């Protein structure tokens, strides 16, 4: 049935396999409750993957027996990253890479393009999850990658591969083997445009760690972000650059994001933001032009649209800018998304700069949250941000430390009063 006869909702029915009932009808428990003091503590050595940014996001390496979901939109580079990953990890131990999406030949072509040399890793093209589990228990690899979980299916359910029931059941089976063998397992999952159905969202509670690979499709920057981690913090972000040689680690993200900056043009402002615990400088661009519409346009890329509306409202009120008759476009260069309120001041200055047609000093960097009354609010990690700015040759900092309101900054910077 595609539609629930009770509530009328479409595609809400999920196929589930029933466990065979015990003959006596009484469950016999093999495990007994115990005190923590009775539990033997074992030290789990983390395995280094050889890709530093990946280790960072995982919390310092791969934990034995952990299950990690690597999620992202199709074509963003998940397979590329995982292939590089097994090639690195495969240098010291045996890995298993199961692909349900590409043929062995395709994988070989990709490996050649990426220049990966690796003797130990075994490749398998298989989608039947029961066969995959058998292979995993027999081969006992040090690590396994399943690309992707949406292609896995079991004959115990009748739904097609990729349906919620199949994805969930397949994950449960793989999880069991991984925990039994103490083998780290990586599941690749596609984020579907349509939303949560059959996407990685339904798996998030089953796995230990969830990392998202994100970025603008046509930009080169890729961010690897942990949204859940049972073995580490979730505030670290790995930065990569997608090239024809694969995903390259970016040790200095600010350089990548400021690479194409045009200096001394109105509407461009450099902001010191934080990605995880790491300071990153990015360029915010604004374009303010007279509107031809009754309701002016507000278009944003890389920052929250509502944030842009709030900031333009504040500027209209506090600086008496007639923004109601202007369209505003705001873009974060380099295809990165900033959700941090510390970018507010950058957005505001970029808008004023474009509106007034006055460029900012190219050696200026700014950060600070803007309140509804136009006040500039404190943000965390001020020292780190300033240090990064100094390292990249910026000499002037506009921050909550030296300005209290956006009005004050505008007067100082654009009106020279
Ligand atoms: N020959 C090539 N040269 C350069 N980049 C390529 C080439 N082939 C594929 N790519 C890049 O790799 C991306 C596909 O990455 P892939 O790892 O398959 O994504 P996913 O597994 O997330 O769907 C493409 O979007 C493209 O940017
Ligand atoms: Mg893929």
XYZ file of C-alpha atoms and ligand atoms in Angstrom:
445
model
C 0.000 0.000 0.000
C 1.299 3.421 -0.874
C -1.187 5.290 1.254
C -2.171 4.735 4.845
C -5.883 3.886 4.956
C -6.145 5.382 8.403
C -4.534 8.807 8.235
C -4.377 9.198 4.462
C -0.617 9.968 4.487
C 1.399 8.810 1.459
C 4.530 6.643 1.723
C 4.360 6.388 5.474
C 4.114 2.594 5.685
C 7.409 0.897 6.563
C 8.016 -2.786 6.089
C 9.433 -4.498 9.180
C 10.654 -8.036 9.708
C 9.188 -9.808 12.719
C 11.612 -11.748 14.891
C 10.715 -15.432 15.187
C 9.022 -15.996 18.555
C 10.710 -18.095 21.210
C 9.070 -21.548 21.628
C 8.504 -21.293 25.351
C 7.244 -17.764 24.912
C 9.631 -16.553 27.627
C 12.686 -14.558 26.748
C 15.911 -15.945 28.187
C 18.360 -13.195 28.878
C 22.030 -13.886 28.322
C 23.143 -10.648 29.888
C 22.897 -9.728 33.535
C 22.857 -6.269 35.045
C 26.203 -5.342 36.573
C 27.893 -2.517 38.445
C 30.293 -0.274 36.579
C 32.998 -1.290 39.052
C 32.644 -4.865 37.829
C 33.156 -3.876 34.238
C 36.689 -4.345 32.967
C 37.956 -1.200 31.363
C 39.697 -1.708 28.078
C 41.749 0.942 26.415
C 40.662 1.379 22.857
C 43.408 2.596 20.639
C 42.167 4.817 17.883
C 43.318 4.037 14.400
C 44.769 6.953 12.446
C 43.292 7.132 8.981
C 46.176 8.946 7.360
C 43.846 11.757 6.321
C 44.361 14.361 9.045
C 41.170 16.315 8.433
C 39.153 13.098 8.630
C 40.812 12.108 11.925
C 40.082 15.550 13.301
C 36.375 15.280 12.541
C 36.152 11.766 13.989
C 37.667 13.025 17.224
C 41.227 11.836 16.720
C 40.974 8.669 14.644
C 38.749 5.665 14.081
C 37.461 3.769 17.138
C 37.359 -0.046 16.747
C 33.841 -1.355 16.222
C 32.418 2.098 15.599
C 29.907 2.673 12.857
C 30.133 5.954 10.970
C 27.630 7.305 8.515
C 29.150 9.467 5.778
C 26.273 11.452 4.342
C 26.027 13.993 1.561
C 24.331 14.935 -1.666
C 24.984 12.819 -4.757
C 28.135 13.899 -6.613
C 29.610 15.821 -3.689
C 32.584 13.433 -3.405
C 31.706 10.758 -0.845
C 32.962 7.843 -2.946
C 36.115 9.749 -3.838
C 36.859 10.514 -0.202
C 36.164 6.961 0.958
C 38.320 5.493 -1.801
C 41.204 7.724 -0.759
C 40.482 6.757 2.802
C 40.694 2.975 2.237
C 43.798 3.502 0.129
C 45.458 5.288 3.042
C 44.195 2.910 5.707
C 44.939 -0.082 3.435
C 48.641 0.650 3.488
C 48.962 -0.805 6.956
C 45.979 -3.126 7.225
C 43.469 -5.012 5.148
C 40.308 -3.113 4.269
C 37.145 -4.100 2.492
C 35.411 -1.667 0.143
C 31.971 -2.758 -0.928
C 30.423 -0.844 -3.785
C 26.859 -1.248 -4.908
C 26.965 1.706 -7.241
C 30.057 1.326 -9.359
C 31.659 -1.630 -11.121
C 35.152 -2.806 -10.171
C 36.402 -1.327 -13.474
C 34.961 2.073 -12.654
C 36.616 1.991 -9.247
C 39.911 1.073 -10.853
C 39.671 3.961 -13.305
C 38.962 6.326 -10.443
C 41.813 4.938 -8.342
C 44.162 5.445 -11.289
C 42.968 9.002 -11.797
C 43.523 9.741 -8.131
C 46.939 8.119 -8.296
C 46.184 5.680 -5.501
C 48.501 2.751 -5.103
C 47.246 0.108 -2.814
C 47.767 -3.618 -2.657
C 45.952 -4.718 0.457
C 42.412 -3.387 0.097
C 39.825 -5.822 -1.242
C 37.015 -4.561 -3.451
C 33.636 -6.167 -3.754
C 30.637 -5.223 -5.857
C 27.633 -6.544 -4.020
C 24.278 -5.205 -2.898
C 22.837 -8.167 -1.007
C 23.475 -7.299 2.602
C 23.488 -10.933 3.762
C 26.326 -11.749 1.333
C 28.171 -8.619 2.479
C 27.827 -9.686 6.120
C 29.114 -13.176 5.307
C 32.135 -11.690 3.530
C 32.791 -9.372 6.436
C 32.704 -12.201 8.998
C 34.869 -14.467 6.840
C 37.479 -11.975 5.698
C 37.601 -10.086 9.000
C 39.037 -6.939 7.440
C 40.456 -4.240 9.729
C 37.896 -1.836 8.365
C 34.949 -1.915 5.971
C 33.266 0.700 3.768
C 29.784 0.210 2.299
C 29.059 2.525 -0.631
C 26.136 3.108 -0.351
C 23.646 1.918 2.246
C 20.795 2.840 -0.108
C 21.818 0.111 -2.550
C 21.759 -2.626 0.114
C 18.830 -5.005 0.343
C 17.858 -8.235 2.055
C 15.559 -10.887 0.647
C 13.774 -11.051 3.981
C 11.884 -7.904 3.070
C 9.978 -7.377 -0.143
C 10.547 -3.621 -0.537
C 13.014 -2.318 -3.107
C 16.554 -1.270 -2.196
C 16.563 2.257 -0.836
C 13.169 2.001 0.853
C 13.021 2.830 4.537
C 12.501 -0.793 5.576
C 15.407 -2.094 3.511
C 17.802 0.655 4.553
C 17.009 0.146 8.217
C 17.197 -3.635 8.149
C 20.451 -3.593 6.137
C 22.017 -1.179 8.583
C 20.956 -3.315 11.548
C 22.575 -6.392 10.001
C 25.816 -4.629 9.130
C 25.927 -3.038 12.568
C 25.665 -6.421 14.249
C 28.644 -7.826 12.329
C 30.717 -4.701 12.950
C 30.070 -4.838 16.705
C 30.726 -8.587 16.856
C 34.013 -8.319 15.018
C 35.059 -5.010 16.547
C 35.513 -3.718 13.026
C 35.108 -0.038 12.187
C 32.411 0.338 9.573
C 31.709 3.279 7.301
C 28.347 3.586 5.613
C 27.932 6.027 2.754
C 24.447 7.529 2.579
C 22.894 9.873 0.052
C 20.914 12.802 1.284
C 17.804 12.854 -0.810
C 16.525 16.209 -2.026
C 12.988 15.175 -1.163
C 13.839 15.122 2.528
C 14.189 12.634 5.289
C 12.463 9.608 3.764
C 14.937 6.751 3.264
C 17.732 9.259 3.683
C 20.496 9.135 6.275
C 18.228 10.832 8.815
C 16.510 7.541 9.656
C 19.900 5.981 10.421
C 21.278 8.707 12.632
C 20.111 7.115 15.860
C 21.494 3.685 14.917
C 25.086 4.640 14.154
C 27.806 5.978 16.456
C 28.969 8.877 14.352
C 27.379 10.909 11.592
C 29.504 13.086 9.352
C 28.147 15.238 6.559
C 30.151 16.158 3.504
C 28.876 19.454 2.198
C 29.713 22.195 -0.241
C 28.534 24.024 -3.297
C 28.369 21.602 -6.189
C 30.234 23.911 -8.522
C 32.681 25.247 -5.983
C 35.781 23.333 -4.979
C 35.513 23.616 -1.201
C 34.110 20.686 0.742
C 33.449 20.679 4.462
C 33.272 17.520 6.513
C 31.191 18.136 9.605
C 30.252 15.755 12.408
C 26.670 16.152 13.590
C 26.774 13.264 16.027
C 29.734 11.566 17.652
C 29.644 9.046 20.472
C 33.437 9.117 20.686
C 34.309 12.760 20.380
C 33.225 16.353 20.048
C 31.055 17.451 17.168
C 32.542 20.872 16.776
C 35.439 20.085 14.473
C 35.199 20.655 10.749
C 37.450 19.138 8.109
C 38.164 21.216 5.026
C 38.922 19.696 1.639
C 39.291 20.932 -1.880
C 37.851 18.846 -4.700
C 40.335 18.544 -7.550
C 40.799 16.087 -10.403
C 43.322 14.322 -8.171
C 40.656 13.838 -5.536
C 39.865 15.476 -2.230
C 42.867 17.474 -1.107
C 43.251 18.405 2.535
C 43.220 22.138 3.116
C 45.384 23.105 6.040
C 44.788 26.807 5.601
C 41.102 27.294 4.719
C 41.303 31.100 4.835
C 43.702 31.119 1.883
C 41.291 28.930 -0.088
C 38.310 31.171 0.601
C 40.129 34.444 -0.029
C 41.936 33.228 -3.138
C 39.752 35.051 -5.639
C 39.083 38.196 -3.644
C 38.951 41.426 -5.609
C 40.285 44.244 -3.488
C 39.108 47.841 -3.249
C 35.652 47.187 -4.677
C 32.575 48.415 -2.759
C 30.550 45.618 -1.198
C 33.368 43.304 -0.179
C 34.177 42.620 3.470
C 36.391 39.981 5.079
C 34.959 38.301 8.146
C 36.766 36.238 10.766
C 34.431 33.361 11.485
C 34.832 30.057 13.299
C 34.429 26.689 11.626
C 34.350 24.291 14.505
C 37.145 25.480 16.740
C 39.194 26.800 13.874
C 39.184 30.447 12.771
C 38.529 30.938 9.072
C 38.518 34.168 7.104
C 35.880 34.461 4.423
C 34.738 37.194 2.105
C 31.171 38.461 2.247
C 29.916 40.289 -0.814
C 26.885 42.503 -1.049
C 25.210 44.161 -3.983
C 22.686 46.903 -3.304
C 20.775 48.239 -6.321
C 17.581 50.288 -6.764
C 14.571 48.027 -7.010
C 11.889 47.949 -9.665
C 9.530 45.960 -7.484
C 6.966 46.955 -4.888
C 8.600 44.564 -2.394
C 12.379 44.750 -2.721
C 14.403 41.590 -3.208
C 16.519 40.091 -0.465
C 18.612 37.251 -1.788
C 21.287 35.499 0.229
C 23.687 32.684 -0.472
C 25.792 31.250 2.317
C 24.036 33.109 5.124
C 20.578 32.743 6.576
C 17.976 34.681 4.623
C 16.154 35.788 7.757
C 19.406 37.110 9.194
C 19.817 39.274 6.100
C 16.307 40.660 6.581
C 16.983 41.493 10.214
C 20.271 43.213 9.399
C 18.726 45.296 6.624
C 15.917 46.286 8.970
C 18.457 47.371 11.599
C 20.386 49.402 9.029
C 17.188 51.039 7.802
C 16.312 52.130 11.322
C 19.682 52.914 12.866
C 21.503 54.424 9.890
C 18.390 55.763 8.176
C 19.387 54.057 4.938
C 16.430 53.964 2.516
C 16.870 50.232 1.896
C 13.140 49.719 1.287
C 13.673 50.933 -2.247
C 16.745 48.799 -2.898
C 17.289 45.143 -3.745
C 19.971 43.471 -1.655
C 21.983 40.447 -2.709
C 24.459 38.901 -0.281
C 26.867 36.109 -1.081
C 29.604 34.318 0.828
C 32.469 33.727 -1.585
C 33.884 30.227 -2.018
C 30.667 28.290 -1.548
C 30.886 28.059 2.218
C 27.927 28.553 4.533
C 28.251 30.626 7.703
C 25.670 30.181 10.416
C 27.603 32.050 13.069
C 26.094 35.358 14.291
C 29.641 36.781 14.312
C 29.265 37.329 10.570
C 26.462 39.897 11.128
C 28.827 42.841 11.219
C 30.428 41.712 7.951
C 27.051 41.517 6.243
C 26.087 44.961 7.541
C 29.356 46.567 6.440
C 29.175 44.931 3.021
C 25.668 46.318 2.530
C 26.661 49.832 3.653
C 29.796 49.692 1.509
C 27.848 48.708 -1.598
C 25.105 51.236 -0.878
C 27.550 54.092 -0.403
C 29.855 52.920 -3.190
C 32.830 53.165 -0.845
C 35.233 50.229 -0.582
C 36.656 49.136 2.743
C 40.387 49.159 3.375
C 41.466 45.734 1.989
C 43.497 45.058 5.123
C 40.418 45.251 7.342
C 38.757 42.262 8.916
C 35.629 42.303 11.080
C 33.456 40.170 13.313
C 30.608 40.755 15.764
C 26.974 40.001 16.289
C 24.454 42.766 15.684
C 21.492 43.191 17.997
C 18.130 44.635 17.019
C 19.078 48.009 18.497
C 22.147 48.239 16.308
C 24.520 47.337 19.109
C 27.548 45.161 18.413
C 27.629 42.149 20.704
C 30.510 40.102 22.012
C 31.388 36.853 20.266
C 33.533 33.965 21.478
C 37.196 33.266 20.709
C 38.174 36.839 19.901
C 41.883 36.163 20.298
C 41.850 33.246 17.879
C 40.092 35.274 15.206
C 42.503 38.177 15.542
C 45.492 35.860 15.402
C 44.312 34.287 12.158
C 43.698 37.747 10.668
C 47.166 38.886 11.648
C 48.697 35.747 10.195
C 47.132 36.527 6.834
C 48.346 40.110 6.814
C 45.272 41.990 7.981
C 46.163 45.035 10.037
C 42.795 46.513 11.045
C 40.170 44.748 13.102
C 36.613 45.982 13.564
C 35.204 44.044 16.499
C 33.068 44.392 19.628
C 36.282 45.334 21.429
C 36.675 48.677 19.666
C 33.120 49.510 18.551
C 29.831 49.389 20.401
C 27.305 50.069 17.664
C 27.003 49.612 13.932
C 26.249 53.329 13.715
C 29.621 54.124 15.248
C 31.437 51.847 12.778
C 29.615 53.340 9.813
C 30.498 56.881 10.889
C 34.133 55.993 11.413
C 34.626 53.859 8.306
C 32.342 55.351 5.688
C 31.736 58.907 6.777
C 35.159 59.499 8.373
C 33.688 61.466 11.242
N 37.535 12.783 -14.434
C 37.244 13.644 -13.459
N 37.990 14.717 -13.249
C 37.719 15.588 -12.264
N 36.733 15.437 -11.405
C 35.939 14.374 -11.542
C 36.149 13.417 -12.565
N 35.217 12.470 -12.437
C 34.452 12.826 -11.387
N 34.886 13.966 -10.844
C 34.327 14.679 -9.690
O 33.931 13.745 -8.731
C 32.601 13.997 -8.349
C 31.881 12.706 -8.025
O 32.338 12.303 -6.807
P 31.782 11.007 -6.099
O 32.799 10.675 -5.090
O 31.418 9.978 -7.092
O 30.480 11.576 -5.421
P 29.418 10.793 -4.531
O 29.982 9.460 -4.225
O 29.269 11.702 -3.351
O 28.173 10.743 -5.343
C 31.954 14.697 -9.499
O 30.959 15.571 -9.078
C 33.109 15.439 -10.114
O 33.212 16.731 -9.542
Mg 29.252 7.610 -4.878
